Amino acid sequence: MAAEKVCLIKIDGAIGPATASYISRSLDEARAQNAQCLIIQLNTPGGLLDSTQTIVQSFLGSPVPVVVYVAPTGATATSAGCFITVAASVAAMAP
């Protein structure tokens, strides 16, 4: 039996156009690799509305499930980070 693949990226900082592009490319790569999901480890104080909307739309249109994991312990997902987290297929947070 072949091992199942997941992809992981880390976002630590403000949400902007570069973040939206990075997530879009990562979703494309996860799809190309037939990954079971894309895990996004997130720690953000928030960011730009347009970039947040782009990210949320990419989640909603993705055939690859997205898991947003707010981590490490003490990390935040405020403002834009909250919208990104709740748009994911699965949301989790480190204690």
mmCIF file of C-alpha atoms in Angstrom, residues 29-69:
data_model
loop_
_atom_site.group_PDB
_atom_site.id
_atom_site.type_symbol
_atom_site.label_atom_id
_atom_site.label_comp_id
_atom_site.label_asym_id
_atom_site.label_seq_id
_atom_site.Cartn_x
_atom_site.Cartn_y
_atom_site.Cartn_z
ATOM 1 C CA GLU A 29 1.444 21.734 -6.039
ATOM 2 C CA ALA A 30 -0.634 19.694 -3.575
ATOM 3 C CA ARG A 31 -3.108 18.889 -6.344
ATOM 4 C CA ALA A 32 -0.299 17.938 -8.763
ATOM 5 C CA GLN A 33 1.163 15.599 -6.135
ATOM 6 C CA ASN A 34 -2.255 14.031 -5.392
ATOM 7 C CA ALA A 35 -1.860 15.071 -1.767
ATOM 8 C CA GLN A 36 -4.592 14.144 0.678
ATOM 9 C CA CYS A 37 -4.542 17.702 2.035
ATOM 10 C CA LEU A 38 -2.577 20.905 2.388
ATOM 11 C CA ILE A 39 -1.727 21.805 5.971
ATOM 12 C CA ILE A 40 -1.084 25.484 6.611
ATOM 13 C CA GLN A 41 0.646 26.264 9.896
ATOM 14 C CA LEU A 42 -0.525 29.806 10.555
ATOM 15 C CA ASN A 43 0.568 32.600 12.873
ATOM 16 C CA THR A 44 -0.678 36.016 11.763
ATOM 17 C CA PRO A 45 -1.849 39.315 13.205
ATOM 18 C CA GLY A 46 -4.034 39.807 10.107
ATOM 19 C CA GLY A 47 -3.579 41.573 6.820
ATOM 20 C CA LEU A 48 -5.135 42.918 3.660
ATOM 21 C CA LEU A 49 -8.785 42.286 2.818
ATOM 22 C CA ASP A 50 -8.196 41.641 -0.906
ATOM 23 C CA SER A 51 -5.537 39.033 -0.175
ATOM 24 C CA THR A 52 -7.757 37.392 2.430
ATOM 25 C CA GLN A 53 -10.636 37.171 -0.044
ATOM 26 C CA THR A 54 -8.326 35.641 -2.656
ATOM 27 C CA ILE A 55 -7.141 33.019 -0.162
ATOM 28 C CA VAL A 56 -10.673 32.154 0.976
ATOM 29 C CA GLN A 57 -11.825 31.776 -2.646
ATOM 30 C CA SER A 58 -8.858 29.512 -3.408
ATOM 31 C CA PHE A 59 -9.822 27.295 -0.462
ATOM 32 C CA LEU A 60 -13.447 27.110 -1.575
ATOM 33 C CA GLY A 61 -12.470 26.207 -5.143
ATOM 34 C CA SER A 62 -9.789 23.682 -4.253
ATOM 35 C CA PRO A 63 -10.272 19.944 -4.769
ATOM 36 C CA VAL A 64 -7.552 19.463 -2.126
ATOM 37 C CA PRO A 65 -8.831 19.830 1.454
ATOM 38 C CA VAL A 66 -7.115 22.561 3.461
ATOM 39 C CA VAL A 67 -6.214 22.203 7.135
ATOM 40 C CA VAL A 68 -5.288 25.404 8.950
ATOM 41 C CA TYR A 69 -3.314 24.741 12.112
#
